[in-house]
């Protein structure tokens, strides 16, 4: 189907699937057997929840970009007894295809990890900084796993995590202190990984580990080896990137329309609307009662 092929090619340009982790399941997760008639919307979400699927069904959506793969482990059946399988069957029946970029979008240059760098750097505009990859860069310097930011001038840990909370528009976050100075400790480097970054960050040379979540024992290992920790919640390190992704998709659609690779595909891409889901949300909330 021309629409699905065209959007898959655009997503591949934004986040080449060869950059995904070997354990990941990325790409076209569900190809509907037909294109939904009179549908001109691409819906972006972090997770394919029943609420997001209903949002897609209630709007003229023909294509969903779900950052997390809705199919990760092999499925032994497709029935209506399972909520996830029900969501997939509803999408297929309605003519809605689903694509997942996941770790390819984390690693690519100007992807989620670079966006997180910008969230750290944003409040520190007067301080110059550089970044490097954790490990080797991809060919042609198109990305790499994780990021380590090095600040030209140190800042207090308290200021750093307060500004991260502000930039990500969070009411609260979790921090772990590696020294008795706590918030007064001065830091010059931040290792960054979107989502769940414990296994990637442990052992990295940086004053602060900034990620969505780490296990209890990973946090203990980090602070006992001299690394402060900032945890924002898994999807809070990812969801804020979706408006940026929407702009990228829109720009690539316009490029395709200006110089179409396939005229038939270009015809399907006309008048497409790229929208961030309003039903995709953090599953955990903090309560004081």
PDB file of C-alpha atoms in Angstrom:
ATOM      1  CA  UNK A   1       0.000   0.000   0.000  1.00  0.00           C
ATOM      2  CA  UNK A   2       1.456   3.306  -1.091  1.00  0.00           C
ATOM      3  CA  UNK A   3       0.573   5.287   2.042  1.00  0.00           C
ATOM      4  CA  UNK A   4       2.179   2.750   4.376  1.00  0.00           C
ATOM      5  CA  UNK A   5       5.270   2.406   2.179  1.00  0.00           C
ATOM      6  CA  UNK A   6       5.686   6.167   1.954  1.00  0.00           C
ATOM      7  CA  UNK A   7       5.404   6.702   5.709  1.00  0.00           C
ATOM      8  CA  UNK A   8       7.722   3.773   6.450  1.00  0.00           C
ATOM      9  CA  UNK A   9      10.318   5.288   4.141  1.00  0.00           C
ATOM     10  CA  UNK A  10       9.984   8.667   5.895  1.00  0.00           C
ATOM     11  CA  UNK A  11      10.391   7.043   9.310  1.00  0.00           C
ATOM     12  CA  UNK A  12      13.462   5.193   8.048  1.00  0.00           C
ATOM     13  CA  UNK A  13      14.984   8.519   7.006  1.00  0.00           C
ATOM     14  CA  UNK A  14      14.277   9.994  10.442  1.00  0.00           C
ATOM     15  CA  UNK A  15      15.463   6.985  12.468  1.00  0.00           C
ATOM     16  CA  UNK A  16      17.225   4.270  10.417  1.00  0.00           C
ATOM     17  CA  UNK A  17      16.227   0.893  11.813  1.00  0.00           C
ATOM     18  CA  UNK A  18      19.814  -0.368  11.623  1.00  0.00           C
ATOM     19  CA  UNK A  19      20.518   1.909  14.596  1.00  0.00           C
ATOM     20  CA  UNK A  20      18.121  -0.012  16.861  1.00  0.00           C
ATOM     21  CA  UNK A  21      19.438  -2.331  19.557  1.00  0.00           C
ATOM     22  CA  UNK A  22      19.694  -5.985  18.509  1.00  0.00           C
ATOM     23  CA  UNK A  23      17.170  -7.037  21.157  1.00  0.00           C
ATOM     24  CA  UNK A  24      14.577  -4.533  19.973  1.00  0.00           C
ATOM     25  CA  UNK A  25      11.537  -5.070  17.734  1.00  0.00           C
ATOM     26  CA  UNK A  26      11.209  -2.088  15.405  1.00  0.00           C
ATOM     27  CA  UNK A  27       9.738  -1.150  12.049  1.00  0.00           C
ATOM     28  CA  UNK A  28       6.301  -1.895  10.635  1.00  0.00           C
ATOM     29  CA  UNK A  29       4.673  -3.829  13.483  1.00  0.00           C
ATOM     30  CA  UNK A  30       1.231  -4.142  11.928  1.00  0.00           C
ATOM     31  CA  UNK A  31       0.345  -3.661   8.265  1.00  0.00           C
ATOM     32  CA  UNK A  32      -3.400  -3.363   7.867  1.00  0.00           C
ATOM     33  CA  UNK A  33      -4.850  -5.317   4.927  1.00  0.00           C
ATOM     34  CA  UNK A  34      -6.444  -2.160   3.525  1.00  0.00           C
ATOM     35  CA  UNK A  35      -6.053   1.612   3.859  1.00  0.00           C
ATOM     36  CA  UNK A  36      -8.744   3.191   5.983  1.00  0.00           C
ATOM     37  CA  UNK A  37     -10.994   5.240   3.700  1.00  0.00           C
ATOM     38  CA  UNK A  38     -11.099   9.019   4.104  1.00  0.00           C
ATOM     39  CA  UNK A  39      -8.398   8.925   6.768  1.00  0.00           C
ATOM     40  CA  UNK A  40      -5.668  11.573   6.677  1.00  0.00           C
ATOM     41  CA  UNK A  41      -4.130  11.447  10.164  1.00  0.00           C
ATOM     42  CA  UNK A  42      -0.866  10.059  11.510  1.00  0.00           C
ATOM     43  CA  UNK A  43      -1.127   9.591  15.286  1.00  0.00           C
ATOM     44  CA  UNK A  44       2.014   9.658  17.466  1.00  0.00           C
ATOM     45  CA  UNK A  45       2.082   7.922  20.845  1.00  0.00           C
ATOM     46  CA  UNK A  46       4.542   6.442  23.306  1.00  0.00           C
ATOM     47  CA  UNK A  47       2.380   3.379  24.059  1.00  0.00           C
ATOM     48  CA  UNK A  48      -0.422   1.683  22.184  1.00  0.00           C
ATOM     49  CA  UNK A  49      -2.968   1.583  24.999  1.00  0.00           C
ATOM     50  CA  UNK A  50      -6.707   0.850  24.545  1.00  0.00           C
ATOM     51  CA  UNK A  51      -7.397   4.572  25.084  1.00  0.00           C
ATOM     52  CA  UNK A  52      -4.998   5.525  22.270  1.00  0.00           C
ATOM     53  CA  UNK A  53      -6.520   2.918  19.959  1.00  0.00           C
ATOM     54  CA  UNK A  54      -9.997   4.287  20.682  1.00  0.00           C
ATOM     55  CA  UNK A  55      -8.689   7.783  19.931  1.00  0.00           C
ATOM     56  CA  UNK A  56      -7.414   6.502  16.579  1.00  0.00           C
ATOM     57  CA  UNK A  57     -10.748   4.850  15.825  1.00  0.00           C
ATOM     58  CA  UNK A  58     -12.679   8.011  16.745  1.00  0.00           C
ATOM     59  CA  UNK A  59     -10.542  10.189  14.441  1.00  0.00           C
ATOM     60  CA  UNK A  60      -9.527   9.847  10.760  1.00  0.00           C
ATOM     61  CA  UNK A  61      -6.316   7.995  11.646  1.00  0.00           C
ATOM     62  CA  UNK A  62      -4.707   5.661   9.128  1.00  0.00           C
ATOM     63  CA  UNK A  63      -1.217   5.227  10.619  1.00  0.00           C
ATOM     64  CA  UNK A  64       0.057   5.085  14.204  1.00  0.00           C
ATOM     65  CA  UNK A  65       3.667   5.652  15.206  1.00  0.00           C
ATOM     66  CA  UNK A  66       3.972   3.906  18.570  1.00  0.00           C
ATOM     67  CA  UNK A  67       7.394   4.602  20.073  1.00  0.00           C
ATOM     68  CA  UNK A  68       7.319   1.472  22.237  1.00  0.00           C
ATOM     69  CA  UNK A  69       6.721  -1.737  20.265  1.00  0.00           C
ATOM     70  CA  UNK A  70       3.225  -3.111  20.962  1.00  0.00           C
ATOM     71  CA  UNK A  71       4.567  -6.513  19.927  1.00  0.00           C
ATOM     72  CA  UNK A  72       7.809  -7.303  21.723  1.00  0.00           C
ATOM     73  CA  UNK A  73       7.652 -10.945  22.691  1.00  0.00           C
ATOM     74  CA  UNK A  74       6.298 -13.516  20.188  1.00  0.00           C
ATOM     75  CA  UNK A  75       2.512 -13.849  20.161  1.00  0.00           C
ATOM     76  CA  UNK A  76       1.079 -17.353  20.265  1.00  0.00           C
ATOM     77  CA  UNK A  77      -2.436 -16.201  19.431  1.00  0.00           C
ATOM     78  CA  UNK A  78      -4.541 -13.217  18.381  1.00  0.00           C
ATOM     79  CA  UNK A  79      -7.814 -13.187  20.282  1.00  0.00           C
ATOM     80  CA  UNK A  80     -10.204 -10.733  21.873  1.00  0.00           C
ATOM     81  CA  UNK A  81      -9.434 -12.171  25.320  1.00  0.00           C
ATOM     82  CA  UNK A  82      -6.244 -10.101  25.571  1.00  0.00           C
ATOM     83  CA  UNK A  83      -6.385  -6.258  25.619  1.00  0.00           C
ATOM     84  CA  UNK A  84      -3.222  -5.810  23.527  1.00  0.00           C
ATOM     85  CA  UNK A  85      -4.305  -8.364  20.960  1.00  0.00           C
ATOM     86  CA  UNK A  86      -7.747  -6.751  20.862  1.00  0.00           C
ATOM     87  CA  UNK A  87      -6.104  -3.403  20.093  1.00  0.00           C
ATOM     88  CA  UNK A  88      -4.081  -4.907  17.254  1.00  0.00           C
ATOM     89  CA  UNK A  89      -7.108  -6.654  15.778  1.00  0.00           C
ATOM     90  CA  UNK A  90      -9.193  -3.475  15.960  1.00  0.00           C
ATOM     91  CA  UNK A  91      -6.484  -1.514  14.139  1.00  0.00           C
ATOM     92  CA  UNK A  92      -6.106  -4.164  11.436  1.00  0.00           C
ATOM     93  CA  UNK A  93      -9.859  -4.368  10.904  1.00  0.00           C
ATOM     94  CA  UNK A  94     -10.172  -0.573  10.685  1.00  0.00           C
ATOM     95  CA  UNK A  95      -7.291  -0.206   8.215  1.00  0.00           C
ATOM     96  CA  UNK A  96      -4.803   1.368  10.657  1.00  0.00           C
ATOM     97  CA  UNK A  97      -1.143   0.349  10.360  1.00  0.00           C
ATOM     98  CA  UNK A  98       1.371   0.632  13.228  1.00  0.00           C
ATOM     99  CA  UNK A  99       5.071   1.513  13.098  1.00  0.00           C
ATOM    100  CA  UNK A 100       7.647   1.462  15.923  1.00  0.00           C
ATOM    101  CA  UNK A 101      11.037   3.289  15.903  1.00  0.00           C
ATOM    102  CA  UNK A 102      11.985   2.783  19.611  1.00  0.00           C
ATOM    103  CA  UNK A 103      15.764   2.538  20.178  1.00  0.00           C
ATOM    104  CA  UNK A 104      16.547   3.667  16.620  1.00  0.00           C
ATOM    105  CA  UNK A 105      14.952   6.997  17.554  1.00  0.00           C
ATOM    106  CA  UNK A 106      16.900   7.086  20.822  1.00  0.00           C
ATOM    107  CA  UNK A 107      20.283   6.719  19.162  1.00  0.00           C
ATOM    108  CA  UNK A 108      20.017   8.695  15.918  1.00  0.00           C
ATOM    109  CA  UNK A 109      21.452  12.215  15.805  1.00  0.00           C
ATOM    110  CA  UNK A 110      18.739  14.738  16.779  1.00  0.00           C
ATOM    111  CA  UNK A 111      16.723  11.883  18.262  1.00  0.00           C
ATOM    112  CA  UNK A 112      15.454  11.452  21.805  1.00  0.00           C
ATOM    113  CA  UNK A 113      18.806  11.346  23.594  1.00  0.00           C
ATOM    114  CA  UNK A 114      19.943  14.534  21.848  1.00  0.00           C
ATOM    115  CA  UNK A 115      16.596  16.102  22.758  1.00  0.00           C
ATOM    116  CA  UNK A 116      17.277  15.195  26.391  1.00  0.00           C
ATOM    117  CA  UNK A 117      20.674  16.893  26.089  1.00  0.00           C
ATOM    118  CA  UNK A 118      18.869  20.011  24.937  1.00  0.00           C
ATOM    119  CA  UNK A 119      16.554  19.784  27.967  1.00  0.00           C
ATOM    120  CA  UNK A 120      19.584  19.677  30.265  1.00  0.00           C
ATOM    121  CA  UNK A 121      21.371  22.455  28.368  1.00  0.00           C
ATOM    122  CA  UNK A 122      18.319  24.665  27.912  1.00  0.00           C
ATOM    123  CA  UNK A 123      18.320  26.151  31.428  1.00  0.00           C
ATOM    124  CA  UNK A 124      22.122  26.509  31.383  1.00  0.00           C
ATOM    125  CA  UNK A 125      22.315  28.739  28.322  1.00  0.00           C
ATOM    126  CA  UNK A 126      25.289  30.686  29.636  1.00  0.00           C
ATOM    127  CA  UNK A 127      27.391  27.553  30.072  1.00  0.00           C
ATOM    128  CA  UNK A 128      29.079  25.988  27.049  1.00  0.00           C
ATOM    129  CA  UNK A 129      28.913  22.213  26.738  1.00  0.00           C
ATOM    130  CA  UNK A 130      29.887  19.343  24.480  1.00  0.00           C
ATOM    131  CA  UNK A 131      28.519  15.829  24.135  1.00  0.00           C
ATOM    132  CA  UNK A 132      29.826  12.433  23.118  1.00  0.00           C
ATOM    133  CA  UNK A 133      28.353   8.987  22.635  1.00  0.00           C
ATOM    134  CA  UNK A 134      28.579   6.183  25.147  1.00  0.00           C
ATOM    135  CA  UNK A 135      30.723   3.813  23.113  1.00  0.00           C
ATOM    136  CA  UNK A 136      31.469   4.140  19.414  1.00  0.00           C
ATOM    137  CA  UNK A 137      29.625   6.462  17.041  1.00  0.00           C
ATOM    138  CA  UNK A 138      27.608   5.015  14.180  1.00  0.00           C
ATOM    139  CA  UNK A 139      29.025   5.266  10.637  1.00  0.00           C
ATOM    140  CA  UNK A 140      29.015   8.776   9.146  1.00  0.00           C
ATOM    141  CA  UNK A 141      28.463  10.154  12.660  1.00  0.00           C
ATOM    142  CA  UNK A 142      24.713   9.613  12.316  1.00  0.00           C
ATOM    143  CA  UNK A 143      24.275   8.775  15.965  1.00  0.00           C
ATOM    144  CA  UNK A 144      25.351   6.483  18.755  1.00  0.00           C
ATOM    145  CA  UNK A 145      24.192   4.860  21.969  1.00  0.00           C
ATOM    146  CA  UNK A 146      23.510   7.201  24.903  1.00  0.00           C
ATOM    147  CA  UNK A 147      25.094  10.598  25.466  1.00  0.00           C
ATOM    148  CA  UNK A 148      27.570  12.154  27.893  1.00  0.00           C
ATOM    149  CA  UNK A 149      27.363  15.936  28.288  1.00  0.00           C
ATOM    150  CA  UNK A 150      30.425  17.793  29.558  1.00  0.00           C
ATOM    151  CA  UNK A 151      29.853  21.296  30.935  1.00  0.00           C
ATOM    152  CA  UNK A 152      32.627  23.859  30.530  1.00  0.00           C
ATOM    153  CA  UNK A 153      31.732  25.245  33.961  1.00  0.00           C
ATOM    154  CA  UNK A 154      30.450  23.083  36.855  1.00  0.00           C
ATOM    155  CA  UNK A 155      27.009  23.670  38.369  1.00  0.00           C
ATOM    156  CA  UNK A 156      25.473  22.476  41.607  1.00  0.00           C
ATOM    157  CA  UNK A 157      23.611  19.179  41.497  1.00  0.00           C
ATOM    158  CA  UNK A 158      20.626  20.893  43.083  1.00  0.00           C
ATOM    159  CA  UNK A 159      20.424  23.461  40.299  1.00  0.00           C
ATOM    160  CA  UNK A 160      20.830  20.771  37.646  1.00  0.00           C
ATOM    161  CA  UNK A 161      18.007  18.504  38.774  1.00  0.00           C
ATOM    162  CA  UNK A 162      15.717  21.439  39.534  1.00  0.00           C
ATOM    163  CA  UNK A 163      16.160  22.724  35.992  1.00  0.00           C
ATOM    164  CA  UNK A 164      15.609  19.257  34.509  1.00  0.00           C
ATOM    165  CA  UNK A 165      12.317  19.026  36.397  1.00  0.00           C
ATOM    166  CA  UNK A 166      11.354  22.463  35.098  1.00  0.00           C
ATOM    167  CA  UNK A 167      12.314  21.723  31.495  1.00  0.00           C
ATOM    168  CA  UNK A 168      10.403  18.420  31.439  1.00  0.00           C
ATOM    169  CA  UNK A 169       7.426  20.125  33.141  1.00  0.00           C
ATOM    170  CA  UNK A 170       7.335  17.636  36.013  1.00  0.00           C
ATOM    171  CA  UNK A 171       5.870  18.136  39.479  1.00  0.00           C
ATOM    172  CA  UNK A 172       8.548  15.923  40.985  1.00  0.00           C
ATOM    173  CA  UNK A 173      11.418  13.586  40.203  1.00  0.00           C
ATOM    174  CA  UNK A 174      13.730  11.280  42.141  1.00  0.00           C
ATOM    175  CA  UNK A 175      17.375  11.930  42.919  1.00  0.00           C
ATOM    176  CA  UNK A 176      20.083   9.915  44.665  1.00  0.00           C
ATOM    177  CA  UNK A 177      23.143  11.560  46.182  1.00  0.00           C
ATOM    178  CA  UNK A 178      26.655  10.195  45.839  1.00  0.00           C
ATOM    179  CA  UNK A 179      28.267  12.538  48.398  1.00  0.00           C
ATOM    180  CA  UNK A 180      27.436  14.208  51.728  1.00  0.00           C
ATOM    181  CA  UNK A 181      27.256  17.592  49.968  1.00  0.00           C
ATOM    182  CA  UNK A 182      24.032  16.433  48.274  1.00  0.00           C
ATOM    183  CA  UNK A 183      22.531  19.376  46.321  1.00  0.00           C
ATOM    184  CA  UNK A 184      25.632  21.486  46.939  1.00  0.00           C
ATOM    185  CA  UNK A 185      27.892  19.018  45.148  1.00  0.00           C
ATOM    186  CA  UNK A 186      29.337  20.471  41.947  1.00  0.00           C
ATOM    187  CA  UNK A 187      28.933  18.472  38.751  1.00  0.00           C
ATOM    188  CA  UNK A 188      30.529  18.859  35.327  1.00  0.00           C
ATOM    189  CA  UNK A 189      29.254  15.875  33.348  1.00  0.00           C
ATOM    190  CA  UNK A 190      25.914  14.123  32.812  1.00  0.00           C
ATOM    191  CA  UNK A 191      25.412  10.676  31.252  1.00  0.00           C
ATOM    192  CA  UNK A 192      22.022  10.449  29.551  1.00  0.00           C
ATOM    193  CA  UNK A 193      19.803   7.587  28.409  1.00  0.00           C
ATOM    194  CA  UNK A 194      16.089   7.761  27.646  1.00  0.00           C
ATOM    195  CA  UNK A 195      13.755   5.222  29.230  1.00  0.00           C
ATOM    196  CA  UNK A 196      15.403   2.593  31.401  1.00  0.00           C
ATOM    197  CA  UNK A 197      19.115   3.367  31.395  1.00  0.00           C
ATOM    198  CA  UNK A 198      20.625   1.506  34.311  1.00  0.00           C
ATOM    199  CA  UNK A 199      22.400  -1.212  32.349  1.00  0.00           C
ATOM    200  CA  UNK A 200      23.800   1.306  29.869  1.00  0.00           C
ATOM    201  CA  UNK A 201      24.898   3.987  32.321  1.00  0.00           C
ATOM    202  CA  UNK A 202      26.553   1.947  35.052  1.00  0.00           C
ATOM    203  CA  UNK A 203      30.306   2.247  34.678  1.00  0.00           C
ATOM    204  CA  UNK A 204      30.153   5.389  32.517  1.00  0.00           C
ATOM    205  CA  UNK A 205      32.480   8.174  33.668  1.00  0.00           C
ATOM    206  CA  UNK A 206      30.110  11.038  34.565  1.00  0.00           C
ATOM    207  CA  UNK A 207      29.110  12.960  37.690  1.00  0.00           C
ATOM    208  CA  UNK A 208      25.379  12.400  37.117  1.00  0.00           C
ATOM    209  CA  UNK A 209      23.338   9.576  35.605  1.00  0.00           C
ATOM    210  CA  UNK A 210      20.120  10.978  34.094  1.00  0.00           C
ATOM    211  CA  UNK A 211      17.482   8.527  32.856  1.00  0.00           C
ATOM    212  CA  UNK A 212      13.853   7.552  33.269  1.00  0.00           C
ATOM    213  CA  UNK A 213      14.204   4.642  35.655  1.00  0.00           C
ATOM    214  CA  UNK A 214      16.778   2.386  37.304  1.00  0.00           C
ATOM    215  CA  UNK A 215      16.336  -0.609  39.572  1.00  0.00           C
ATOM    216  CA  UNK A 216      17.006  -0.309  43.299  1.00  0.00           C
ATOM    217  CA  UNK A 217      20.288  -2.163  43.032  1.00  0.00           C
ATOM    218  CA  UNK A 218      21.385  -0.135  39.997  1.00  0.00           C
ATOM    219  CA  UNK A 219      20.830   3.081  41.972  1.00  0.00           C
ATOM    220  CA  UNK A 220      22.833   1.704  44.886  1.00  0.00           C
ATOM    221  CA  UNK A 221      25.665   0.693  42.567  1.00  0.00           C
ATOM    222  CA  UNK A 222      25.659   4.143  40.980  1.00  0.00           C
ATOM    223  CA  UNK A 223      25.868   6.205  44.168  1.00  0.00           C
ATOM    224  CA  UNK A 224      28.334   3.821  45.824  1.00  0.00           C
ATOM    225  CA  UNK A 225      30.662   4.323  42.857  1.00  0.00           C
ATOM    226  CA  UNK A 226      30.381   8.125  43.098  1.00  0.00           C
ATOM    227  CA  UNK A 227      27.614   8.961  40.604  1.00  0.00           C
ATOM    228  CA  UNK A 228      24.576  11.117  41.438  1.00  0.00           C
ATOM    229  CA  UNK A 229      21.291   9.935  39.919  1.00  0.00           C
ATOM    230  CA  UNK A 230      18.292  11.763  38.420  1.00  0.00           C
ATOM    231  CA  UNK A 231      15.200   9.664  37.594  1.00  0.00           C
ATOM    232  CA  UNK A 232      12.201  11.263  35.891  1.00  0.00           C
ATOM    233  CA  UNK A 233       9.956   8.280  35.201  1.00  0.00           C
ATOM    234  CA  UNK A 234      10.372   6.072  32.136  1.00  0.00           C
ATOM    235  CA  UNK A 235       8.127   7.796  29.606  1.00  0.00           C
ATOM    236  CA  UNK A 236       8.762  11.302  30.961  1.00  0.00           C
ATOM    237  CA  UNK A 237      12.145  11.095  29.236  1.00  0.00           C
ATOM    238  CA  UNK A 238      10.395  10.253  25.934  1.00  0.00           C
ATOM    239  CA  UNK A 239       6.927  11.785  25.617  1.00  0.00           C
ATOM    240  CA  UNK A 240       8.104  15.399  25.308  1.00  0.00           C
ATOM    241  CA  UNK A 241       9.943  14.482  22.116  1.00  0.00           C
ATOM    242  CA  UNK A 242       6.755  13.590  20.221  1.00  0.00           C
ATOM    243  CA  UNK A 243       6.008  17.188  19.076  1.00  0.00           C
ATOM    244  CA  UNK A 244       9.562  17.346  17.680  1.00  0.00           C
ATOM    245  CA  UNK A 245       8.976  14.060  15.847  1.00  0.00           C
ATOM    246  CA  UNK A 246       5.718  15.412  14.438  1.00  0.00           C
ATOM    247  CA  UNK A 247       7.579  18.383  12.926  1.00  0.00           C
ATOM    248  CA  UNK A 248      10.220  16.074  11.420  1.00  0.00           C
ATOM    249  CA  UNK A 249       7.573  13.877   9.795  1.00  0.00           C
ATOM    250  CA  UNK A 250       5.756  16.911   8.404  1.00  0.00           C
ATOM    251  CA  UNK A 251       9.000  18.292   6.939  1.00  0.00           C
ATOM    252  CA  UNK A 252       9.874  14.992   5.264  1.00  0.00           C
ATOM    253  CA  UNK A 253       6.350  14.716   3.860  1.00  0.00           C
ATOM    254  CA  UNK A 254       6.786  18.126   2.255  1.00  0.00           C
ATOM    255  CA  UNK A 255      10.136  17.022   0.799  1.00  0.00           C
ATOM    256  CA  UNK A 256       8.471  13.936  -0.681  1.00  0.00           C
ATOM    257  CA  UNK A 257       5.718  16.061  -2.198  1.00  0.00           C
ATOM    258  CA  UNK A 258       8.235  18.519  -3.675  1.00  0.00           C
ATOM    259  CA  UNK A 259      10.369  15.778  -5.247  1.00  0.00           C
ATOM    260  CA  UNK A 260       8.318  12.570  -5.162  1.00  0.00           C
ATOM    261  CA  UNK A 261      10.183   9.285  -5.199  1.00  0.00           C
ATOM    262  CA  UNK A 262       6.965   7.557  -6.205  1.00  0.00           C
ATOM    263  CA  UNK A 263       4.087   9.663  -7.609  1.00  0.00           C
ATOM    264  CA  UNK A 264       1.515   7.157  -6.346  1.00  0.00           C
ATOM    265  CA  UNK A 265       2.891   7.348  -2.810  1.00  0.00           C
ATOM    266  CA  UNK A 266       3.071  11.147  -2.981  1.00  0.00           C
ATOM    267  CA  UNK A 267      -0.613  11.254  -3.820  1.00  0.00           C
ATOM    268  CA  UNK A 268      -1.419   9.380  -0.607  1.00  0.00           C
ATOM    269  CA  UNK A 269       0.846  11.674   1.444  1.00  0.00           C
ATOM    270  CA  UNK A 270      -1.054  14.796   0.393  1.00  0.00           C
ATOM    271  CA  UNK A 271      -3.071  16.498   3.131  1.00  0.00           C
ATOM    272  CA  UNK A 272      -1.791  14.188   5.865  1.00  0.00           C
ATOM    273  CA  UNK A 273      -2.066  15.602   9.392  1.00  0.00           C
ATOM    274  CA  UNK A 274       0.499  14.545  12.002  1.00  0.00           C
ATOM    275  CA  UNK A 275      -0.947  14.660  15.526  1.00  0.00           C
ATOM    276  CA  UNK A 276       0.364  13.791  18.994  1.00  0.00           C
ATOM    277  CA  UNK A 277      -2.064  11.607  20.945  1.00  0.00           C
ATOM    278  CA  UNK A 278      -4.060  13.288  23.695  1.00  0.00           C
ATOM    279  CA  UNK A 279      -4.808   9.931  25.354  1.00  0.00           C
ATOM    280  CA  UNK A 280      -1.225   8.734  25.741  1.00  0.00           C
ATOM    281  CA  UNK A 281      -0.179   9.366  29.326  1.00  0.00           C
ATOM    282  CA  UNK A 282       2.065   8.248  32.165  1.00  0.00           C
ATOM    283  CA  UNK A 283       0.495   5.149  33.768  1.00  0.00           C
ATOM    284  CA  UNK A 284       1.778   5.993  37.272  1.00  0.00           C
ATOM    285  CA  UNK A 285       0.702   8.988  39.358  1.00  0.00           C
ATOM    286  CA  UNK A 286       1.988  10.232  42.710  1.00  0.00           C
ATOM    287  CA  UNK A 287      -0.589  10.440  45.479  1.00  0.00           C
ATOM    288  CA  UNK A 288      -0.317  11.777  49.021  1.00  0.00           C
ATOM    289  CA  UNK A 289      -3.378   9.913  50.289  1.00  0.00           C
TER     290      UNK A 289
END
